[in-house]
Tab-separated table of C-alpha atoms and ligand atoms in Angstrom:
chain	number	residue	atom	x	y	z
A	1	MET	CA	0.000	0.000	0.000
A	2	SER	CA	1.198	3.544	-0.768
A	3	ASP	CA	1.178	6.570	1.558
A	4	LEU	CA	-1.590	8.225	-0.428
A	5	PRO	CA	-4.868	9.046	1.358
A	6	LYS	CA	-7.298	6.123	1.206
A	7	VAL	CA	-10.792	6.827	-0.113
A	8	LEU	CA	-13.675	4.409	0.318
A	9	VAL	CA	-16.238	4.872	-2.459
A	10	LEU	CA	-19.508	3.119	-1.609
A	11	GLY	CA	-21.738	2.665	-4.675
A	12	ALA	CA	-18.682	3.032	-6.929
A	13	GLY	CA	-20.229	0.771	-9.570
A	14	GLY	CA	-23.033	3.218	-10.333
A	15	PHE	CA	-23.206	6.048	-12.851
A	16	ILE	CA	-21.652	8.775	-10.682
A	17	GLY	CA	-19.464	6.329	-8.744
A	18	ALA	CA	-17.821	4.825	-11.829
A	19	ASN	CA	-17.115	8.242	-13.356
A	20	LEU	CA	-15.737	9.516	-10.037
A	21	THR	CA	-13.575	6.444	-9.485
A	22	GLU	CA	-12.097	6.793	-12.957
A	23	ARG	CA	-11.220	10.437	-12.251
A	24	LEU	CA	-9.679	9.687	-8.852
A	25	LEU	CA	-7.480	7.012	-10.411
A	26	ALA	CA	-6.466	9.306	-13.277
A	27	ASP	CA	-5.604	12.113	-10.822
A	28	GLY	CA	-3.331	9.700	-8.947
A	29	ARG	CA	-3.673	11.385	-5.559
A	30	HIS	CA	-5.608	8.627	-3.741
A	31	ASP	CA	-5.780	4.919	-3.196
A	32	VAL	CA	-9.364	3.950	-3.932
A	33	THR	CA	-11.443	1.135	-2.489
A	34	ALA	CA	-14.589	0.709	-4.574
A	35	ILE	CA	-17.613	-1.090	-3.125
A	36	ASP	CA	-20.676	-2.150	-5.065
A	37	VAL	CA	-22.928	-5.129	-5.712
A	38	ASP	CA	-22.268	-4.571	-9.408
A	39	GLY	CA	-18.868	-3.952	-11.049
A	40	GLU	CA	-19.835	-3.768	-14.721
A	41	LYS	CA	-19.368	0.012	-15.096
A	42	LEU	CA	-15.927	-0.234	-13.467
A	43	GLU	CA	-14.650	-2.782	-15.968
A	44	GLY	CA	-12.142	-0.381	-17.537
A	45	GLN	CA	-10.611	0.341	-14.109
A	46	ILE	CA	-10.529	-3.023	-12.400
A	47	GLY	CA	-6.905	-4.154	-12.271
A	48	HIS	CA	-5.605	-0.591	-11.757
A	49	ALA	CA	-2.757	-0.608	-9.210
A	50	ARG	CA	-4.409	1.989	-6.972
A	51	LEU	CA	-7.890	0.414	-7.049
A	52	THR	CA	-9.287	-2.340	-4.855
A	53	PHE	CA	-12.775	-3.467	-5.865
A	54	HIS	CA	-15.006	-5.452	-3.515
A	55	ARG	CA	-18.291	-6.846	-4.786
A	56	HIS	CA	-20.042	-6.236	-1.506
A	57	ASP	CA	-23.608	-5.666	-0.321
A	58	ILE	CA	-23.651	-2.939	2.338
A	59	ARG	CA	-26.683	-4.643	3.912
A	60	ARG	CA	-24.493	-7.554	5.058
A	61	ARG	CA	-24.850	-7.913	8.814
A	62	ASP	CA	-21.265	-8.541	9.893
A	63	ASP	CA	-18.434	-6.179	10.790
A	64	SER	CA	-17.082	-5.854	7.228
A	65	LEU	CA	-18.579	-2.406	6.590
A	66	GLU	CA	-17.331	-0.998	9.869
A	67	THR	CA	-13.845	-2.383	9.201
A	68	LEU	CA	-13.807	-0.758	5.776
A	69	VAL	CA	-14.818	2.604	7.257
A	70	ARG	CA	-12.250	2.294	10.048
A	71	ASP	CA	-9.439	1.561	7.589
A	72	HIS	CA	-9.995	4.555	5.257
A	73	ASP	CA	-9.323	8.296	5.545
A	74	LEU	CA	-12.346	9.555	3.638
A	75	ILE	CA	-15.737	7.933	3.012
A	76	VAL	CA	-17.840	8.771	-0.064
A	77	ASP	CA	-21.352	7.338	0.073
A	78	LEU	CA	-23.325	7.021	-3.162
A	79	VAL	CA	-25.330	3.880	-2.412
A	80	ALA	CA	-29.015	4.359	-3.182
A	81	MET	CA	-31.987	3.339	-5.251
A	82	ALA	CA	-32.225	6.429	-7.438
A	83	ASN	CA	-34.748	5.678	-10.202
A	84	PRO	CA	-38.168	7.278	-9.628
A	85	SER	CA	-40.095	4.178	-10.766
A	86	LEU	CA	-38.695	2.338	-7.718
A	87	TYR	CA	-40.088	4.993	-5.366
A	88	LEU	CA	-43.519	3.903	-6.587
A	89	THR	CA	-43.058	0.136	-6.838
A	90	ASN	CA	-40.676	-0.497	-3.883
A	91	PRO	CA	-41.081	2.368	-1.403
A	92	LEU	CA	-39.917	0.364	1.618
A	93	ASP	CA	-36.784	-0.939	-0.132
A	94	VAL	CA	-36.034	2.655	-1.130
A	95	PHE	CA	-36.474	3.847	2.449
A	96	HIS	CA	-34.394	1.069	3.996
A	97	LEU	CA	-31.498	1.324	1.567
A	98	ASN	CA	-31.448	5.108	1.274
A	99	PHE	CA	-31.957	5.775	4.973
A	100	THR	CA	-31.502	2.773	7.276
A	101	GLU	CA	-28.465	1.246	5.553
A	102	ASN	CA	-26.859	4.614	4.882
A	103	LEU	CA	-27.367	5.513	8.533
A	104	ARG	CA	-25.152	2.574	9.530
A	105	ILE	CA	-22.360	4.063	7.411
A	106	VAL	CA	-22.839	7.440	9.090
A	107	GLU	CA	-22.685	5.834	12.533
A	108	HIS	CA	-19.445	4.024	11.682
A	109	CYS	CA	-18.025	7.396	10.592
A	110	VAL	CA	-19.056	8.945	13.914
A	111	LYS	CA	-17.458	6.086	15.879
A	112	HIS	CA	-14.192	6.139	13.937
A	113	HIS	CA	-13.989	9.944	13.443
A	114	LYS	CA	-14.017	9.790	9.645
A	115	ARG	CA	-15.062	12.524	7.260
A	116	ILE	CA	-18.030	11.493	5.096
A	117	VAL	CA	-19.176	12.951	1.779
A	118	GLN	CA	-22.821	11.974	1.506
A	119	PHE	CA	-24.790	12.027	-1.745
A	120	SER	CA	-28.243	13.423	-1.182
A	121	THR	CA	-30.461	14.811	-3.935
A	122	CYS	CA	-32.010	18.008	-5.307
A	123	GLU	CA	-35.313	16.213	-4.720
A	124	VAL	CA	-35.115	17.205	-1.043
A	125	TYR	CA	-36.269	20.679	-2.143
A	126	GLY	CA	-39.437	19.040	-3.452
A	127	ARG	CA	-41.927	21.291	-5.214
A	128	THR	CA	-41.776	25.010	-5.856
A	129	VAL	CA	-43.991	27.627	-4.253
A	130	ALA	CA	-45.574	28.187	-7.694
A	131	GLY	CA	-46.340	24.472	-7.980
A	132	VAL	CA	-47.969	24.386	-4.553
A	133	LEU	CA	-50.076	27.464	-5.350
A	134	GLY	CA	-51.193	25.860	-8.617
A	135	LYS	CA	-49.419	28.554	-10.660
A	136	ASP	CA	-47.262	28.114	-13.727
A	137	PRO	CA	-43.674	27.592	-12.449
A	138	ALA	CA	-42.428	29.345	-15.624
A	139	GLU	CA	-43.803	32.602	-14.243
A	140	MET	CA	-42.213	32.244	-10.809
A	141	PRO	CA	-38.567	31.158	-10.917
A	142	PHE	CA	-37.610	29.803	-7.519
A	143	PRO	CA	-33.878	28.941	-7.304
A	144	PHE	CA	-33.103	26.441	-4.572
A	145	ARG	CA	-30.526	27.607	-1.986
A	146	GLU	CA	-28.832	25.136	0.317
A	147	ASP	CA	-29.198	27.030	3.575
A	148	GLU	CA	-32.346	29.046	2.962
A	149	SER	CA	-34.939	27.255	0.857
A	150	PRO	CA	-37.815	25.395	2.497
A	151	LEU	CA	-38.187	21.728	1.597
A	152	ILE	CA	-41.718	21.248	0.248
A	153	MET	CA	-43.062	17.751	-0.239
A	154	GLY	CA	-46.446	16.410	-1.231
A	155	PRO	CA	-48.889	14.306	0.782
A	156	VAL	CA	-47.934	10.923	2.247
A	157	LYS	CA	-50.224	9.028	-0.117
A	158	ASN	CA	-48.051	10.282	-2.977
A	159	HIS	CA	-45.256	7.945	-2.037
A	160	ARG	CA	-42.907	9.285	-4.724
A	161	TRP	CA	-41.642	11.490	-1.901
A	162	ILE	CA	-40.314	8.598	0.155
A	163	TYR	CA	-36.973	8.895	-1.661
A	164	ALA	CA	-36.638	12.624	-0.995
A	165	CYS	CA	-37.883	12.157	2.537
A	166	ALA	CA	-35.352	9.375	3.312
A	167	LYS	CA	-32.551	11.519	1.894
A	168	GLN	CA	-33.732	14.575	3.825
A	169	LEU	CA	-33.907	12.633	7.078
A	170	LEU	CA	-30.362	11.366	6.549
A	171	GLU	CA	-29.208	14.959	5.974
A	172	ARG	CA	-30.838	16.002	9.242
A	173	VAL	CA	-29.196	13.121	11.122
A	174	LEU	CA	-25.793	14.070	9.658
A	175	HIS	CA	-26.344	17.642	10.795
A	176	ALA	CA	-27.291	16.456	14.291
A	177	HIS	CA	-24.175	14.241	14.522
A	178	GLY	CA	-22.150	17.260	13.423
A	179	LEU	CA	-23.633	19.273	16.288
A	180	GLU	CA	-23.497	16.624	18.994
A	181	ASP	CA	-20.483	14.469	18.042
A	182	GLY	CA	-18.396	16.772	15.869
A	183	LEU	CA	-18.927	14.549	12.805
A	184	ASN	CA	-17.260	16.088	9.777
A	185	TYR	CA	-19.609	15.670	6.831
A	186	THR	CA	-20.330	17.303	3.492
A	187	ILE	CA	-23.647	16.792	1.716
A	188	ILE	CA	-23.928	16.975	-2.069
A	189	ARG	CA	-27.277	17.652	-3.725
A	190	PRO	CA	-26.901	16.705	-7.407
A	191	PHE	CA	-29.255	18.248	-9.972
A	192	ASN	CA	-29.812	15.767	-12.813
A	193	PHE	CA	-26.325	14.700	-13.831
A	194	ILE	CA	-26.211	12.854	-17.148
A	195	GLY	CA	-23.432	11.415	-19.289
A	196	PRO	CA	-21.744	8.173	-20.292
A	197	ARG	CA	-22.650	5.128	-18.184
A	198	ILE	CA	-26.001	6.483	-16.999
A	199	ASP	CA	-28.629	3.763	-16.690
A	200	TYR	CA	-29.529	1.430	-19.599
A	201	LEU	CA	-31.909	1.051	-22.512
A	202	PRO	CA	-35.220	-0.458	-21.390
A	203	SER	CA	-35.443	-2.585	-24.578
A	204	GLU	CA	-32.166	-4.252	-23.539
A	205	LYS	CA	-32.680	-4.673	-19.802
A	206	ALA	CA	-35.786	-4.985	-17.627
A	207	GLY	CA	-36.710	-1.919	-15.587
A	208	ASN	CA	-37.805	1.671	-15.826
A	209	PRO	CA	-34.735	3.967	-15.970
A	210	ARG	CA	-34.499	7.779	-15.915
A	211	VAL	CA	-35.884	9.851	-18.772
A	212	PHE	CA	-32.776	10.182	-20.970
A	213	SER	CA	-32.581	6.402	-21.387
A	214	HIS	CA	-36.266	6.162	-22.312
A	215	PHE	CA	-35.883	8.833	-24.981
A	216	MET	CA	-32.684	7.173	-26.282
A	217	ASN	CA	-34.585	3.907	-26.476
A	218	ALA	CA	-37.200	5.643	-28.602
A	219	LEU	CA	-34.527	6.932	-30.988
A	220	LEU	CA	-32.762	3.585	-31.300
A	221	TYR	CA	-35.657	1.099	-31.059
A	222	GLY	CA	-38.621	3.187	-32.261
A	223	THR	CA	-40.628	2.893	-29.022
A	224	PRO	CA	-42.781	5.993	-28.409
A	225	MET	CA	-41.307	8.973	-26.565
A	226	GLN	CA	-43.715	9.254	-23.687
A	227	LEU	CA	-44.198	12.716	-22.189
A	228	VAL	CA	-45.402	12.226	-18.654
A	229	ASP	CA	-48.209	14.726	-17.924
A	230	GLY	CA	-47.365	16.544	-21.150
A	231	GLY	CA	-43.629	16.915	-20.379
A	232	ARG	CA	-44.306	20.254	-18.683
A	233	SER	CA	-41.883	19.741	-15.766
A	234	TYR	CA	-38.464	21.346	-15.867
A	235	ARG	CA	-35.060	19.853	-15.206
A	236	ALA	CA	-31.572	21.420	-15.451
A	237	TYR	CA	-28.959	18.949	-16.730
A	238	THR	CA	-25.297	18.808	-15.756
A	239	HIS	CA	-22.567	16.964	-17.609
A	240	ILE	CA	-21.064	14.202	-15.493
A	241	ASP	CA	-17.521	15.521	-16.184
A	242	ASP	CA	-18.480	18.917	-14.747
A	243	ALA	CA	-20.170	17.194	-11.834
A	244	VAL	CA	-17.065	15.112	-11.110
A	245	ASP	CA	-14.950	18.321	-11.148
A	246	GLY	CA	-17.193	19.679	-8.420
A	247	ILE	CA	-17.178	16.437	-6.434
A	248	VAL	CA	-13.364	16.249	-6.512
A	249	ARG	CA	-13.149	19.842	-5.209
A	250	ILE	CA	-15.466	18.845	-2.373
A	251	LEU	CA	-13.346	15.778	-1.605
A	252	ASP	CA	-10.225	18.008	-1.588
A	253	ASN	CA	-11.999	20.404	0.813
A	254	PRO	CA	-9.547	23.303	0.483
A	255	GLY	CA	-9.046	25.011	3.848
A	256	GLY	CA	-11.941	23.010	5.321
A	257	VAL	CA	-14.554	25.104	3.438
A	258	CYS	CA	-16.762	22.040	2.981
A	259	ASP	CA	-16.805	21.016	6.643
A	260	ARG	CA	-20.435	20.484	7.708
A	261	GLU	CA	-21.745	22.180	4.573
A	262	ILE	CA	-24.310	21.301	1.919
A	263	PHE	CA	-23.561	21.963	-1.763
A	264	ASN	CA	-25.865	22.094	-4.756
A	265	LEU	CA	-24.111	20.874	-7.896
A	266	GLY	CA	-26.081	21.814	-10.980
A	267	THR	CA	-26.277	23.991	-14.069
A	268	PRO	CA	-29.144	26.530	-14.013
A	269	GLU	CA	-28.375	27.619	-17.604
A	270	ASN	CA	-29.146	24.102	-18.855
A	271	GLU	CA	-32.783	24.169	-17.904
A	272	THR	CA	-35.415	22.688	-20.204
A	273	THR	CA	-38.867	21.255	-20.004
A	274	ILE	CA	-39.037	17.503	-20.604
A	275	ARG	CA	-40.918	18.221	-23.827
A	276	GLY	CA	-38.017	20.517	-24.789
A	277	LEU	CA	-35.550	17.743	-23.947
A	278	ALA	CA	-37.407	15.336	-26.267
A	279	HIS	CA	-37.245	17.823	-29.136
A	280	ARG	CA	-33.559	18.674	-28.574
A	281	MET	CA	-32.706	14.969	-28.471
A	282	ILE	CA	-34.513	14.344	-31.771
A	283	ALA	CA	-32.779	17.330	-33.408
A	284	ILE	CA	-29.306	16.320	-32.182
A	285	PHE	CA	-29.857	12.693	-33.163
A	286	ASP	CA	-31.004	13.734	-36.653
A	287	GLU	CA	-28.041	16.081	-37.124
A	288	HIS	CA	-25.233	13.894	-35.794
A	289	PHE	CA	-26.234	10.244	-35.491
A	290	ARG	CA	-29.143	9.303	-37.754
A	291	ARG	CA	-28.559	6.544	-40.302
A	292	PRO	CA	-30.909	5.397	-43.058
A	293	GLY	CA	-33.426	2.981	-41.573
A	294	ASP	CA	-33.294	4.437	-38.041
A	295	PRO	CA	-36.797	4.774	-36.571
A	296	HIS	CA	-38.669	8.078	-36.220
A	297	PRO	CA	-40.287	7.812	-32.800
A	298	GLU	CA	-43.769	9.044	-32.168
A	299	ILE	CA	-44.218	11.529	-29.286
A	300	ILE	CA	-47.196	10.681	-27.096
A	301	GLU	CA	-48.574	12.009	-23.824
A	302	VAL	CA	-49.234	9.779	-20.843
A	303	SER	CA	-50.389	10.457	-17.300
A	304	GLY	CA	-47.994	10.087	-14.362
A	305	GLU	CA	-50.233	7.411	-12.906
A	306	ALA	CA	-50.303	5.402	-16.143
A	307	PHE	CA	-46.520	5.630	-16.528
A	308	TYR	CA	-45.371	5.109	-12.920
A	309	GLY	CA	-48.448	3.830	-11.055
A	310	LYS	CA	-50.437	5.312	-8.194
A	311	GLY	CA	-48.624	7.694	-5.843
A	312	TYR	CA	-46.673	9.687	-8.440
A	313	GLU	CA	-46.265	13.412	-8.087
A	314	ASP	CA	-43.653	15.403	-9.964
A	315	CYS	CA	-41.101	18.017	-8.977
A	316	ASP	CA	-42.389	20.850	-11.163
A	317	ARG	CA	-39.191	22.865	-11.516
A	318	ARG	CA	-35.779	22.696	-9.904
A	319	ILE	CA	-33.317	25.490	-10.498
A	320	PRO	CA	-30.038	25.121	-8.633
A	321	ASP	CA	-28.468	28.166	-7.032
A	322	VAL	CA	-24.772	27.328	-7.276
A	323	THR	CA	-23.390	30.499	-5.682
A	324	LYS	CA	-21.947	28.511	-2.793
A	325	ALA	CA	-19.998	26.048	-4.970
A	326	ARG	CA	-18.831	28.946	-7.152
A	327	THR	CA	-17.633	31.173	-4.332
A	328	LEU	CA	-16.214	28.565	-1.939
A	329	LEU	CA	-14.823	26.108	-4.491
A	330	GLY	CA	-14.422	28.134	-7.686
A	331	TRP	CA	-16.604	25.526	-9.406
A	332	GLU	CA	-18.569	26.272	-12.543
A	333	SER	CA	-19.912	23.804	-15.048
A	334	ARG	CA	-18.687	24.228	-18.616
A	335	HIS	CA	-20.993	22.144	-20.831
A	336	ASP	CA	-24.139	23.656	-22.295
A	337	LEU	CA	-27.323	21.647	-22.751
A	338	ASP	CA	-26.640	20.616	-26.355
A	339	SER	CA	-23.162	19.340	-25.546
A	340	VAL	CA	-24.446	17.405	-22.512
A	341	ILE	CA	-27.087	15.767	-24.702
A	342	HIS	CA	-24.630	15.155	-27.555
A	343	HIS	CA	-22.001	13.515	-25.356
A	344	THR	CA	-24.494	11.295	-23.516
A	345	MET	CA	-26.178	10.335	-26.788
A	346	LYS	CA	-22.841	9.416	-28.380
A	347	TYR	CA	-22.220	6.963	-25.556
A	348	PHE	CA	-25.590	5.244	-26.057
A	349	VAL	CA	-25.401	5.207	-29.860
A	350	GLU	CA	-21.868	3.776	-29.937
A	351	ALA	CA	-22.671	1.086	-27.361
A	352	HIS	CA	-25.871	0.156	-29.199
A	353	ARG	CA	-24.224	-0.004	-32.638
A	354	ALA	CA	-21.298	-2.050	-31.310
A	355	LYS	CA	-23.764	-4.482	-29.779
A	356	THR	CA	-25.881	-4.678	-32.937
A	357	ALA	CA	-22.789	-5.199	-35.121
A	358	LYS	CA	-21.639	-8.048	-32.860
A	359	GLY	CA	-25.069	-9.679	-33.034
A	360	SER	CA	-25.329	-9.505	-36.854
B	1	NAD	P1	-26.768	4.517	-9.549
B	1	NAD	O1	-28.014	3.738	-9.339
B	1	NAD	O2	-26.130	4.435	-10.866
B	1	NAD	O3	-25.698	4.140	-8.416
B	1	NAD	C1	-26.007	3.586	-7.168
B	1	NAD	C2	-25.111	2.389	-6.941
B	1	NAD	O4	-25.381	1.834	-5.647
B	1	NAD	C3	-25.349	1.265	-7.954
B	1	NAD	O5	-24.180	0.930	-8.647
B	1	NAD	C4	-25.844	0.107	-7.110
B	1	NAD	O6	-25.422	-1.172	-7.588
B	1	NAD	C5	-25.221	0.429	-5.758
B	1	NAD	N1	-25.915	-0.281	-4.693
B	1	NAD	C6	-27.253	-0.386	-4.515
B	1	NAD	N2	-27.518	-1.160	-3.461
B	1	NAD	C7	-26.329	-1.544	-2.943
B	1	NAD	C8	-25.963	-2.339	-1.817
B	1	NAD	N3	-26.898	-2.896	-1.030
B	1	NAD	N4	-24.647	-2.526	-1.559
B	1	NAD	C9	-23.696	-1.974	-2.373
B	1	NAD	N5	-23.992	-1.224	-3.449
B	1	NAD	C10	-25.298	-0.996	-3.732
B	1	NAD	O7	-27.124	6.041	-9.191
B	1	NAD	P2	-26.283	7.372	-9.467
B	1	NAD	O8	-27.033	8.189	-10.438
B	1	NAD	O9	-24.867	7.052	-9.694
B	1	NAD	O10	-26.463	8.096	-8.050
B	1	NAD	C11	-25.493	7.989	-7.030
B	1	NAD	C12	-25.965	8.771	-5.803
B	1	NAD	O11	-26.245	10.130	-6.148
B	1	NAD	C13	-27.242	8.225	-5.182
B	1	NAD	O12	-27.163	8.392	-3.781
B	1	NAD	C14	-28.329	9.118	-5.751
B	1	NAD	O13	-29.450	9.193	-4.896
B	1	NAD	C15	-27.597	10.447	-5.832
B	1	NAD	N6	-28.146	11.318	-6.868
B	1	NAD	C16	-27.829	11.145	-8.186
B	1	NAD	C17	-28.318	12.035	-9.121
B	1	NAD	C18	-27.952	11.994	-10.574
B	1	NAD	O14	-28.087	13.023	-11.214
B	1	NAD	N7	-27.482	10.900	-11.135
B	1	NAD	C19	-29.160	13.072	-8.705
B	1	NAD	C20	-29.489	13.187	-7.375
B	1	NAD	C21	-28.963	12.308	-6.458
B	2	UGA	C1	-34.300	11.912	-10.598
B	2	UGA	C2	-34.115	10.805	-9.565
B	2	UGA	O1	-34.983	10.947	-8.505
B	2	UGA	C3	-32.763	10.750	-9.013
B	2	UGA	O2	-31.871	10.165	-9.903
B	2	UGA	C4	-32.206	12.059	-8.596
B	2	UGA	O3	-32.443	12.254	-7.231
B	2	UGA	C5	-32.676	13.254	-9.355
B	2	UGA	O4	-33.764	13.116	-10.184
B	2	UGA	C6	-31.591	13.877	-10.218
B	2	UGA	O5	-31.172	13.235	-11.201
B	2	UGA	O6	-31.225	14.999	-9.925
B	2	UGA	P1	-36.282	12.794	-12.031
B	2	UGA	O7	-35.538	13.942	-12.623
B	2	UGA	O8	-37.723	13.013	-11.754
B	2	UGA	O9	-35.648	12.239	-10.692
B	2	UGA	O10	-36.082	11.517	-12.952
B	2	UGA	P2	-36.411	11.147	-14.454
B	2	UGA	O11	-36.888	9.745	-14.459
B	2	UGA	O12	-35.219	11.429	-15.293
B	2	UGA	O13	-37.646	12.084	-14.845
B	2	UGA	C7	-37.493	13.410	-15.277
B	2	UGA	C8	-38.843	13.891	-15.830
B	2	UGA	O14	-39.136	13.194	-17.036
B	2	UGA	C9	-40.055	13.689	-14.936
B	2	UGA	O15	-40.922	14.784	-15.108
B	2	UGA	C10	-40.722	12.440	-15.501
B	2	UGA	O16	-42.110	12.383	-15.242
B	2	UGA	C11	-40.442	12.616	-16.981
B	2	UGA	N1	-40.403	11.385	-17.827
B	2	UGA	C12	-39.709	10.285	-17.438
B	2	UGA	C13	-41.038	11.415	-19.074
B	2	UGA	O17	-41.698	12.419	-19.439
B	2	UGA	N2	-40.942	10.326	-19.885
B	2	UGA	C14	-40.241	9.209	-19.539
B	2	UGA	O18	-40.184	8.262	-20.349
B	2	UGA	C15	-39.602	9.190	-18.267
């Protein structure tokens, strides 16, 4: 083992985790231990001299997780169920993984005096004031600020909120451990990161992934592009490379500026409605990737309940205020919406065409 600081990345096999792990290894300033139940997205890195990968379920009830925490300098926790369809179909699994199991990690950090960087979500902000008042959110921009904005969630019967609620509760417990035990934590609230290695195409793997994968599936397999409730909701997309730049700055924690702080990471300039996203994706696909014979997907509208099941309620608009990351960390994202879409699309198209070529 080297003398470099040792980072434990929990959930390293996921979309953000795999991109972060790759960057940490390329930077060469850490030894990385990557933990996940799934190592497929880490394939390019496994075997790297500064990487140890354990295929490990954090729900295991033995002392392995505590030992891992004890033996590392910095803990990064990304483990979660993060696809909205699961909040509707498996609310208790979402709660137990995203809160109960993550809480065990936090408690090990308290016991062993380790700094933890915890991934939360922009969903903790919930709905906007406009949304709650039944007004058009386009007419009432409401940027979310880490230390000022209220966190507005819908009724309990709309169990979509169990994810946001579990994440919010974990944030509050981290804060309380900071106050009472001196726990050193930093919370990251990502705003819709996308890029290579996000999710999967639903025609190739069972499940209901996030929206970009559904729309990609439509472009590659000709399934309809389904606009949930008319695609009126807004999202602001951030390129995973920009996101990883921000995450690495938070891990570095220059001068302790991230101690016991919450950071939004997002790109307010890259805001679009979901309908707008569908149209930009079609235009970019047609301009850069379309081949003769590729399908022209139909755009249809579907209700939230028909698409996700009972208990769905949407976040109407989420605009990140990134003043804190800009001023304390000098972080700014560089990719505009078209380049985020283009880069993510390229990843899907190349993977799909390589697969199709192999099969033919
Ligand atoms: P992801 O689903 O790709 O990654 C989560 C990883 O956790 C997966 O690789 C999964 O295999 C792993 N995991 C699940 N259960 C496990 C267990 N029991 N033991 C070990 N590993 C387990 O999701 P992501 O998009 O990379 O998100 C990472 C984190 O960031 C999550 O906490 C998510 O809530 C948060 N987040 C992500 C976004 C985003 O824009 N992608 C936005 C908001 C919040
Ligand atoms: C996601 C997930 O909750 C988490 O990954 C994370 O916490 C957070 O947002 C984030 O990435 O910042 P959401 O943005 O609602 O939530 O997830 P998507 O499935 O990508 O949905 C975005 C919007 O597209 C929603 O309005 C949804 O109703 C809509 N949608 C989804 C469609 O119109 N069509 C589809 O085929 C799928």
